[in-house]
């Protein structure tokens, strides 16, 4: 089953005519993803790649093409508005790729989304991939900016704040002959739509997912919260890695959310929480997949 | 982004946050005039650098203390002459210290009581929270650890904002009554308005003081602004003082590169913030010390990669470089060409290990191999980290 998206998911791209959005819409199409519509205000009526209709509003796109999931590639000043437009149109899932959205905008968006049926993933995230059955995992659902070919259809769920660390983990799994059920990048911002814990719960309930890799980084306490839940409730083996053990306190390490402040959000506190929860911690980012495989074998005894 | 104390005081004035009167000066004469104009009995002169611990700091010329209280304008001039153009070292500046280009001359407050006030984003609730404490003038982390009952938190509603009753609650929690409670509530609401209007990520007033005459004043302030929101605040961007920043970081920001200088000797060049942090970690794991954080981003050009390389080599501590690229979308051949372009211009003074993975990886490896340069290639992240640590140790031996 995978989580969140399947190869049948009908996807809308908000910002499909921008250079970033169009490039990745193209790559998703090549991967086999059902991109069924695009939205760029003022360009309604045009076609993307000669076949995909472009609309002025998300509401029109949802009505005309039956899309349920949107990916947002619009520039930061307009991203909050785009998220709220997708929520207003009643989409199930909105994945915001845009990096650099003001935190205050996300604070308001998150509050405004309370009680709506829409789930937000991101912002500042690589997106989601549910690998397909074809060569290089084609035929799957790729939403966002991850390289499709590194994936392999299988039973490991991957959740991470960082894009490139997700690719690193996925590539390690694929190279060792293991596939992925779904890979979710939740994004590197301090205020985001979906947490590690939200995704872990979905993986725990997903019959296709047999084990999980959870990748975190310095800043906040979301990893600790997920670990506490895993300790009490998770039925599946989990391996993890935390980036930023060598990062200096008080400096924002690329991601807006990756900052140790007021003594909170340190790598050591997160690693301790992982260990306490029975999560196998990878000593280095080079052994995330190996650590999971060893952990699965140990649990089997 | 951070700002100076005198700039913070300007923002306070604009938003109606009560604070002592003061003036910025960049020469001893200006400082003297500022003191005359203030006309108060006691005047404080403060060195303006983006670092805490100024009062206990010392100048490299031997003069002690970046904060002094005087009673005559001539004394202020003499103090200014000892501070301006000199380097101040505090526990936050590191041994190199910071050059003092400006001083702030401000009326001295007769302090009866010191309190603490801050507004910041609470990640767990995804909303701003106001924090107040009766333990002013102290490090708030120490207070939180030792006497958590003396810290009061009031979360703001993300859409409605901080309400007047919440400001009154905080004033009451701080033990204030009558006019002082009213002044404190007004100050808290004004500070909240400033926080929201200017897209701050942190405003910390430490101390917030009650004067002997019963006034409530913000005596010092620390500001952090949300970098993502600076595009809509040209007036805040104008306050940026490049002399307070690491020149390598300033140079990197011109090329949209994310660079942070560190103390170690193994530089790294990586795509993606998470992988860049993880690369620093693995260098340390294999016994090395990272010289920097550097994320070239997911769609870097040949020019950006070349610029990144040059910035790395500006750091004289660097004894080796590890390039770690997981080119998902970023093509490895572009990285390879950028490296070669940089090396051709600057020559390679230190060992270089390159780990390439991802799209066009074979082409990228071939470009480097065909160049005939002494580049050590690595097959994985661990392999790369081990090789650069070994190469740097071999050189040192």
XYZ file of C-alpha atoms in Angstrom:
698
model
C 0.000 0.000 0.000
C 2.788 2.490 0.845
C 1.823 5.684 2.660
C 0.481 9.064 1.538
C 0.843 8.525 -2.221
C 0.642 5.577 -4.658
C 1.407 5.246 -8.370
C -2.283 6.028 -8.980
C -2.196 9.383 -7.143
C -3.261 12.278 -9.401
C -0.890 15.170 -8.847
C -1.111 18.918 -9.406
C 1.950 21.171 -9.643
C 1.520 24.738 -8.344
C 4.116 26.854 -10.121
C 4.409 24.452 -13.064
C 5.653 27.112 -15.497
C 8.573 28.333 -13.358
C 12.027 26.936 -14.158
C 12.199 24.878 -10.944
C 8.624 23.579 -11.127
C 8.690 22.730 -14.816
C 12.000 20.875 -14.577
C 10.786 18.667 -11.757
C 7.328 18.190 -13.269
C 9.159 16.883 -16.330
C 11.317 14.515 -14.251
C 8.233 13.229 -12.418
C 6.488 12.570 -15.730
C 9.516 10.617 -16.944
C 9.408 8.605 -13.707
C 5.841 7.650 -14.505
C 4.032 9.853 -12.008
C 0.499 10.926 -12.905
C 0.949 14.680 -13.124
C -2.540 15.662 -14.286
C -2.623 19.436 -13.947
C -0.686 22.589 -13.233
C -1.540 25.972 -11.787
C 0.045 29.293 -12.667
C -2.162 32.351 -12.165
C -2.594 34.135 -15.497
C -1.637 31.121 -17.610
C -4.921 29.213 -17.399
C -5.870 27.532 -20.670
C -2.282 26.810 -21.715
C -0.771 23.317 -21.808
C 2.378 22.012 -20.129
C 4.353 19.675 -22.397
C 1.442 19.910 -24.845
C -0.824 17.626 -22.804
C -1.148 18.759 -19.190
C -3.738 21.499 -18.674
C -2.739 24.616 -16.750
C -5.326 26.454 -14.640
C -5.480 29.861 -12.997
C -6.691 28.475 -9.681
C -6.308 25.276 -7.676
C -10.091 25.022 -7.290
C -10.479 24.815 -11.086
C -7.694 22.246 -11.383
C -9.228 20.074 -8.666
C -12.671 20.246 -10.228
C -11.574 19.565 -13.808
C -8.840 16.949 -13.308
C -9.699 15.149 -10.073
C -6.333 15.925 -8.532
C -6.015 15.218 -4.790
C -2.386 16.041 -4.131
C -0.442 19.189 -4.896
C 3.262 20.004 -5.008
C 4.212 23.649 -4.515
C 7.188 25.142 -6.350
C 6.290 28.829 -6.119
C 8.791 31.417 -4.771
C 8.863 32.078 -0.992
C 6.829 35.332 -0.924
C 3.844 33.550 -2.525
C 4.167 30.087 -0.989
C 1.955 30.629 2.070
C -0.868 31.840 -0.154
C -0.405 28.813 -2.427
C -0.641 26.404 0.505
C -3.855 28.041 1.725
C -5.295 27.939 -1.792
C -4.724 24.178 -1.937
C -6.329 23.781 1.498
C -9.320 25.847 0.339
C -9.710 23.566 -2.696
C -10.032 20.599 -0.328
C -6.974 18.645 -1.472
C -5.905 15.690 0.693
C -2.210 16.424 0.645
C -0.039 19.458 -0.085
C 3.709 19.057 -0.413
C 5.559 22.356 -0.247
C 9.029 22.163 -1.770
C 9.744 25.910 -1.545
C 12.729 26.875 0.619
C 12.979 30.238 2.379
C 9.407 30.941 3.501
C 9.283 33.421 6.418
C 8.617 31.568 9.674
C 5.813 33.988 10.584
C 3.982 32.991 7.388
C 4.164 29.320 8.349
C 2.975 30.072 11.888
C -0.187 31.630 10.414
C -0.657 28.929 7.758
C -0.389 26.162 10.316
C -2.939 27.852 12.599
C -5.287 28.504 9.684
C -5.087 24.832 8.603
C -6.334 23.540 11.967
C -9.525 21.556 11.460
C -9.073 21.215 7.686
C -8.818 17.792 6.046
C -5.603 18.712 4.226
C -2.220 17.420 5.330
C 0.825 19.592 4.662
C 4.307 18.166 4.146
C 7.217 20.609 4.245
C 8.001 23.344 3.491
C 11.671 23.317 2.499
C 11.513 19.593 1.766
C 12.550 17.216 -1.031
C 9.041 15.702 -1.263
C 7.817 12.109 -1.345
C 8.652 9.054 -3.398
C 6.712 5.794 -3.494
C 8.906 3.699 -5.808
C 7.389 1.839 -8.761
C 7.929 -1.641 -10.166
C 9.773 -0.632 -13.342
C 13.454 -0.264 -14.176
C 15.164 2.140 -11.722
C 11.880 2.105 -9.772
C 9.944 3.844 -12.547
C 6.196 3.764 -12.549
C 6.102 5.087 -9.009
C 4.901 8.341 -7.562
C 7.653 10.954 -7.337
C 6.522 14.310 -5.976
C 9.241 16.887 -5.411
C 12.916 16.964 -6.252
C 14.412 13.589 -5.256
C 16.313 11.656 -7.918
C 13.971 8.830 -8.943
C 16.505 6.264 -10.118
C 18.162 5.747 -6.699
C 14.979 4.108 -5.384
C 13.874 0.511 -5.433
C 10.426 -0.797 -4.599
C 10.360 -2.601 -1.265
C 9.479 -2.528 2.415
C 11.598 0.056 4.217
C 10.040 3.393 5.150
C 12.378 6.406 5.206
C 11.623 9.711 6.922
C 14.021 12.645 7.157
C 14.304 16.405 7.530
C 17.147 16.575 5.015
C 16.936 15.878 1.275
C 20.459 14.735 0.513
C 20.630 12.583 3.657
C 17.427 10.891 2.507
C 19.072 10.157 -0.845
C 22.136 8.849 0.973
C 19.992 6.430 3.036
C 17.871 5.378 0.048
C 20.956 4.742 -2.090
C 22.555 2.669 0.687
C 19.383 0.565 0.934
C 19.099 0.143 -2.828
C 22.806 -0.734 -3.147
C 22.349 -3.447 -0.507
C 19.371 -4.870 -2.359
C 16.664 -3.438 -0.100
C 13.723 -1.442 -1.401
C 11.568 1.313 0.039
C 7.817 1.472 0.628
C 7.720 5.281 0.754
C 10.359 7.947 1.395
C 9.179 11.156 3.025
C 11.168 14.375 3.384
C 9.451 16.479 6.038
C 11.697 19.513 5.528
C 14.258 21.551 7.396
C 12.145 24.481 8.644
C 11.290 25.104 12.317
C 7.539 25.204 11.618
C 6.346 22.454 9.299
C 3.172 20.586 8.468
C 4.063 16.990 9.228
C 6.438 15.760 11.908
C 8.666 12.712 12.194
C 6.077 11.276 14.569
C 3.179 11.720 12.113
C 5.100 9.771 9.470
C 6.294 7.100 11.907
C 2.665 6.428 12.902
C 1.707 6.004 9.239
C 4.612 3.611 8.653
C 3.632 1.661 11.753
C 0.113 1.188 10.352
C 1.236 0.448 6.794
C 1.258 -3.322 6.121
C 3.799 -2.884 3.338
C 6.369 -1.191 5.575
C 8.442 -3.687 7.586
C 11.168 -1.454 8.997
C 11.976 2.252 9.229
C 14.929 4.598 8.871
C 14.418 7.898 10.688
C 16.929 10.674 10.019
C 17.003 13.786 12.171
C 19.214 16.752 12.791
C 19.951 19.355 15.450
C 17.245 21.828 16.459
C 13.854 21.463 18.146
C 12.609 18.347 19.906
C 10.600 16.572 17.182
C 12.991 13.602 17.087
C 12.695 13.137 20.851
C 8.888 13.140 20.627
C 8.948 10.526 17.868
C 11.389 8.397 19.866
C 9.172 8.488 22.975
C 6.208 7.262 20.923
C 8.277 4.564 19.207
C 9.405 3.213 22.569
C 5.808 2.624 23.670
C 4.007 1.861 20.421
C 6.090 0.997 17.388
C 5.920 -2.627 16.269
C 8.641 -2.316 13.635
C 12.422 -2.077 13.822
C 13.738 1.469 13.510
C 17.266 2.669 12.758
C 18.228 6.313 12.954
C 20.863 8.937 12.404
C 21.174 12.486 13.751
C 23.216 15.040 11.817
C 24.973 17.987 13.425
C 26.958 16.563 16.360
C 29.852 18.866 15.383
C 27.741 21.959 14.672
C 28.480 25.013 16.850
C 25.643 26.224 19.106
C 23.699 29.281 18.027
C 24.475 28.974 14.316
C 21.867 28.110 11.727
C 23.323 25.215 9.726
C 21.795 25.762 6.301
C 18.313 24.628 7.254
C 16.357 27.335 9.064
C 15.442 24.807 11.753
C 18.905 23.333 12.251
C 20.098 25.397 15.183
C 21.023 24.598 18.760
C 19.664 27.424 20.904
C 19.321 27.830 24.629
C 21.008 24.448 25.100
C 18.084 22.745 23.332
C 18.081 20.615 20.198
C 21.542 19.083 20.561
C 22.555 15.978 18.636
C 23.615 14.228 21.839
C 20.153 14.664 23.438
C 18.482 13.256 20.326
C 20.860 10.314 20.053
C 20.277 9.528 23.736
C 16.493 9.630 23.137
C 16.880 7.267 20.169
C 18.939 4.779 22.194
C 16.490 4.992 25.096
C 13.678 4.104 22.675
C 15.479 1.058 21.287
C 16.254 2.717 17.957
C 19.506 1.475 16.413
C 21.717 4.536 15.943
C 24.045 4.667 12.938
C 27.527 5.749 14.092
C 28.108 7.541 10.817
C 25.855 8.593 7.919
C 27.683 6.001 5.818
C 26.143 3.034 7.658
C 22.443 3.918 7.967
C 21.240 0.954 5.890
C 23.748 -1.480 7.419
C 22.656 -0.432 10.889
C 19.017 -1.123 10.044
C 19.802 -4.542 8.533
C 21.809 -5.557 11.598
C 19.023 -4.309 13.863
C 16.406 -6.349 11.963
C 18.563 -9.479 12.254
C 19.143 -8.926 15.965
C 15.413 -8.535 16.600
C 14.737 -11.749 14.760
C 17.331 -13.309 17.072
C 21.013 38.616 11.210
C 21.962 40.618 14.331
C 22.051 44.360 15.018
C 23.879 46.707 17.392
C 22.479 47.940 20.681
C 22.091 51.529 19.423
C 20.097 50.224 16.441
C 17.909 48.168 18.781
C 17.257 51.291 20.833
C 16.076 53.075 17.611
C 13.611 50.233 17.011
C 12.421 50.488 20.618
C 11.745 54.175 20.172
C 9.839 53.561 16.940
C 7.569 50.968 18.576
C 7.136 52.675 21.933
C 9.213 50.298 24.027
C 10.411 52.442 26.940
C 14.208 52.549 27.213
C 16.896 55.019 28.366
C 17.824 57.862 26.013
C 21.111 57.484 24.172
C 23.189 58.403 21.126
C 25.628 56.548 18.913
C 29.075 58.078 18.338
C 31.952 57.124 16.075
C 34.553 59.645 17.301
C 35.583 60.750 20.840
C 34.332 64.261 20.060
C 30.906 62.958 18.984
C 30.752 60.949 22.187
C 31.471 64.042 24.257
C 28.760 66.041 22.458
C 26.301 63.183 22.925
C 27.044 63.188 26.670
C 26.539 66.943 26.864
C 23.224 66.711 25.055
C 21.953 63.962 27.337
C 22.736 66.275 30.246
C 22.202 63.668 32.943
C 24.271 63.278 36.071
C 25.559 59.840 35.156
C 26.292 58.627 31.676
C 27.213 55.160 30.411
C 29.458 54.508 27.418
C 29.202 51.112 25.729
C 31.384 49.605 22.985
C 29.201 48.458 20.069
C 30.005 44.920 18.946
C 27.723 41.950 18.216
C 28.777 39.994 21.276
C 27.770 39.655 24.887
C 29.998 39.990 27.949
C 31.238 43.468 26.973
C 31.387 44.782 30.529
C 33.775 42.034 31.616
C 35.744 42.092 28.353
C 39.156 43.689 27.767
C 40.721 45.533 24.858
C 43.881 44.250 23.219
C 45.507 47.606 24.090
C 45.172 46.643 27.734
C 42.150 48.840 28.555
C 39.676 46.943 30.716
C 35.923 46.804 30.147
C 33.696 47.660 27.189
C 31.114 49.400 29.415
C 31.877 52.342 31.760
C 29.881 54.833 33.809
C 31.071 58.438 33.930
C 29.793 61.726 35.288
C 31.479 64.253 32.961
C 31.324 64.580 29.145
C 35.152 64.952 29.068
C 35.491 61.557 30.741
C 33.219 60.082 28.096
C 35.522 61.518 25.435
C 38.566 59.934 27.069
C 36.826 56.573 27.384
C 35.709 56.736 23.756
C 39.296 57.402 22.680
C 40.385 54.221 24.483
C 37.632 52.118 22.867
C 37.230 53.358 19.303
C 39.456 51.690 16.743
C 40.473 49.109 19.348
C 39.749 45.399 19.530
C 37.505 44.144 22.319
C 37.773 40.535 23.481
C 34.871 39.013 25.441
C 33.929 35.419 26.266
C 31.682 35.475 23.181
C 34.077 36.982 20.605
C 36.786 34.338 20.734
C 40.457 35.309 21.192
C 40.529 37.370 17.966
C 38.029 39.858 19.449
C 36.018 42.469 17.551
C 37.013 45.885 16.274
C 35.009 48.674 17.941
C 33.915 51.245 15.349
C 31.117 52.823 17.353
C 30.192 53.534 20.942
C 26.772 54.108 22.462
C 26.425 56.938 24.971
C 23.361 56.516 27.126
C 21.845 57.968 30.288
C 22.498 55.790 33.340
C 19.445 54.259 34.980
C 19.260 54.047 38.771
C 18.284 50.426 39.041
C 15.996 49.200 41.807
C 15.193 45.807 40.355
C 16.363 43.710 37.377
C 13.919 41.510 35.440
C 14.084 39.450 32.252
C 11.852 39.533 29.179
C 12.071 37.738 25.842
C 9.898 36.817 22.885
C 10.801 33.910 20.633
C 9.291 31.302 18.399
C 8.244 28.169 20.286
C 8.754 25.336 17.818
C 6.696 22.806 19.735
C 3.528 24.945 19.597
C 4.454 26.700 16.313
C 3.696 30.109 17.819
C 5.524 32.991 19.496
C 5.917 32.767 23.253
C 6.703 35.548 25.735
C 9.089 34.570 28.508
C 9.563 36.654 31.641
C 11.564 36.125 34.792
C 12.221 37.865 38.076
C 15.885 36.903 37.718
C 17.089 39.719 35.466
C 20.698 40.290 34.480
C 21.456 36.597 34.711
C 21.955 33.985 32.029
C 18.406 32.708 31.459
C 19.593 29.141 30.807
C 21.101 29.099 34.286
C 17.831 30.382 35.740
C 15.891 27.720 33.825
C 18.163 25.013 35.175
C 18.358 26.190 38.803
C 15.060 27.966 39.522
C 12.559 27.073 36.799
C 9.696 28.336 38.982
C 11.004 31.877 38.440
C 10.351 31.700 34.697
C 6.889 32.533 33.302
C 5.717 31.633 29.789
C 2.776 33.133 27.954
C 2.115 31.649 24.487
C 0.666 34.063 21.926
C -2.186 32.965 19.692
C -0.674 32.511 16.208
C -3.501 34.444 14.528
C -4.807 36.785 17.250
C -1.428 37.706 18.671
C -0.594 38.462 22.298
C -3.630 39.792 24.164
C -3.542 42.650 26.712
C -4.686 40.315 29.512
C -1.665 38.105 28.837
C 0.664 41.075 29.240
C -1.103 41.913 32.528
C -0.725 38.316 33.682
C 3.011 38.468 33.048
C 3.327 41.803 34.888
C 1.505 40.281 37.859
C 3.692 37.165 37.745
C 6.734 39.454 37.911
C 5.324 40.846 41.170
C 4.537 44.319 39.779
C 1.639 46.503 40.959
C -0.093 49.750 40.068
C 1.691 52.038 37.650
C 4.651 49.671 37.272
C 2.380 46.781 36.262
C 0.675 49.044 33.713
C 4.021 50.235 32.329
C 5.321 46.665 32.095
C 2.169 45.439 30.314
C 2.407 48.304 27.848
C 6.089 47.567 27.223
C 5.396 43.841 26.675
C 2.662 44.566 24.114
C 4.856 47.106 22.311
C 7.707 44.606 22.216
C 5.366 41.939 20.819
C 4.248 44.322 18.080
C 7.897 44.996 17.218
C 8.645 41.235 17.171
C 5.827 40.528 14.706
C 6.182 43.623 12.517
C 9.923 43.150 12.003
C 9.794 39.332 11.559
C 12.094 38.725 14.520
C 13.021 35.220 15.588
C 14.205 36.436 19.017
C 14.022 39.625 21.052
C 15.640 39.405 24.459
C 15.569 42.256 26.981
C 18.037 41.477 29.738
C 17.722 43.270 31.986
C 14.311 44.857 31.991
C 14.672 47.255 34.913
C 12.556 49.034 37.474
C 14.312 52.319 38.224
C 14.477 53.965 41.633
C 12.000 56.541 40.333
C 9.584 53.719 39.444
C 9.967 53.580 35.669
C 10.022 50.313 33.713
C 12.759 50.396 31.058
C 14.342 48.016 28.576
C 18.018 48.439 29.416
C 19.638 46.158 26.862
C 18.408 44.127 23.922
C 19.432 41.252 21.743
C 17.708 40.832 18.397
C 17.675 37.993 15.861
C 15.765 38.404 12.622
C 14.340 35.629 10.462
C 16.686 35.550 7.466
C 13.874 34.181 5.302
C 11.827 37.339 5.890
C 14.552 39.901 5.233
C 13.360 40.345 1.640
C 10.368 42.290 2.977
C 12.388 44.416 5.426
C 14.863 46.590 3.529
C 14.973 48.877 6.596
C 16.315 45.976 8.695
C 18.759 44.828 6.020
C 20.162 48.377 6.035
C 21.219 47.815 9.660
C 23.491 44.908 8.725
C 27.114 45.545 9.752
C 29.394 43.477 7.541
C 32.435 44.249 9.702
C 30.819 42.143 12.443
C 30.642 39.074 10.206
C 33.242 36.531 9.140
C 34.561 37.867 5.783
C 34.420 34.340 4.350
C 30.733 34.113 5.232
C 30.077 37.514 3.645
C 31.889 36.405 0.474
C 29.977 33.110 0.407
C 26.636 34.871 0.751
C 27.406 36.823 -2.443
C 27.364 33.510 -4.313
C 24.303 32.176 -2.472
C 26.484 29.603 -0.709
C 25.816 28.548 2.849
C 29.190 28.764 4.595
C 30.032 28.767 8.294
C 33.664 28.927 9.397
C 34.800 26.546 12.165
C 38.054 25.898 13.999
C 39.295 22.642 12.404
C 41.634 21.981 9.475
C 39.643 19.740 7.103
C 37.417 21.752 4.824
C 34.351 20.234 3.216
C 32.216 21.118 0.217
C 28.859 19.372 0.128
C 25.440 19.662 -1.486
C 22.545 19.808 0.950
C 22.505 21.094 4.540
C 21.824 17.714 6.176
C 24.574 15.982 4.241
C 26.929 18.911 4.941
C 26.375 18.529 8.698
C 26.743 14.756 8.413
C 30.017 15.197 6.505
C 31.404 17.357 9.318
C 30.338 14.664 11.772
C 32.019 11.842 9.869
C 35.278 13.808 9.546
C 35.266 14.068 13.331
C 34.336 10.386 13.661
C 37.501 9.414 11.790
C 39.673 11.642 13.966
C 39.728 14.908 11.998
C 38.298 18.348 12.750
C 35.992 20.093 10.259
C 37.107 23.577 9.153
C 33.703 24.640 7.931
C 30.102 23.936 7.053
C 29.497 24.496 3.357
C 26.326 23.689 1.465
C 26.491 24.572 -2.230
C 22.808 23.773 -2.652
C 20.985 21.456 -4.987
C 21.455 23.347 -8.238
C 24.890 24.942 -8.005
C 26.616 26.174 -11.149
C 30.240 25.641 -12.133
C 30.921 29.260 -11.049
C 29.409 28.728 -7.601
C 31.482 25.593 -7.045
C 34.635 27.448 -8.117
C 33.787 30.344 -5.752
C 33.153 27.880 -2.920
C 36.580 26.367 -3.476
C 38.295 29.726 -3.326
C 36.487 30.651 -0.104
C 37.593 27.381 1.480
C 41.187 28.140 0.558
C 41.000 31.608 2.166
C 41.092 29.764 5.492
C 44.778 29.323 6.368
C 43.996 26.556 8.829
C 42.807 24.311 6.018
C 45.169 21.367 5.508
C 42.881 19.187 3.401
C 39.589 19.270 1.513
C 36.805 16.719 1.258
C 34.263 17.191 -1.517
C 31.159 15.101 -0.887
C 28.462 15.287 -3.510
C 25.350 13.187 -3.709
C 24.239 14.517 -7.054
C 20.604 13.599 -7.121
C 19.590 16.317 -9.456
C 22.869 18.204 -9.207
C 25.097 16.770 -11.917
C 28.472 15.395 -10.902
C 30.155 16.628 -14.095
C 29.270 20.225 -13.163
C 30.867 19.757 -9.761
C 33.957 18.260 -11.386
C 34.283 21.159 -13.816
C 33.838 23.687 -11.018
C 36.605 22.036 -8.989
C 38.962 22.038 -11.954
C 38.151 25.661 -12.780
C 38.992 26.677 -9.210
C 42.206 24.643 -9.079
C 43.440 26.044 -12.375
C 43.175 29.551 -10.974
C 44.520 28.963 -7.491
C 46.615 25.745 -7.624
C 45.942 23.091 -5.067
C 48.025 23.630 -1.936
C 46.485 20.797 0.130
C 45.282 17.200 -0.400
C 41.853 16.913 -2.018
C 39.527 13.918 -1.716
C 36.461 13.800 -3.927
C 33.488 11.550 -3.407
C 30.940 11.772 -6.205
C 27.688 9.857 -6.354
C 24.547 10.297 -8.368
C 23.683 11.636 -11.772
C 26.472 11.732 -14.386
C 28.844 10.240 -11.821
C 30.967 8.404 -14.417
C 31.437 11.557 -16.469
C 32.334 13.532 -13.337
C 34.952 10.974 -12.306
C 36.373 10.889 -15.822
C 36.740 14.684 -15.970
C 38.753 14.638 -12.761
C 40.852 11.644 -13.794
C 41.665 13.102 -17.221
C 42.764 16.380 -15.658
C 45.883 14.642 -14.357
C 45.569 16.458 -11.039
C 46.465 14.736 -7.791
C 42.890 14.247 -6.677
C 42.194 11.282 -4.395
C 38.901 9.682 -5.307
C 36.602 7.978 -2.801
C 33.771 5.475 -3.232
C 31.644 6.307 -0.234
C 31.221 8.932 2.439
C 33.158 6.841 4.968
C 35.902 6.094 2.457
C 36.216 9.813 1.672
C 36.400 10.855 5.323
C 39.015 8.196 6.141
C 41.139 9.162 3.152
C 41.190 12.907 3.865
C 41.976 12.405 7.548
C 44.816 10.039 6.597
C 46.152 12.427 3.937
C 46.217 15.376 6.349
C 47.940 13.305 9.046
C 50.519 12.020 6.541
C 51.353 15.602 5.532
C 51.730 16.740 9.095
C 54.049 13.846 9.930
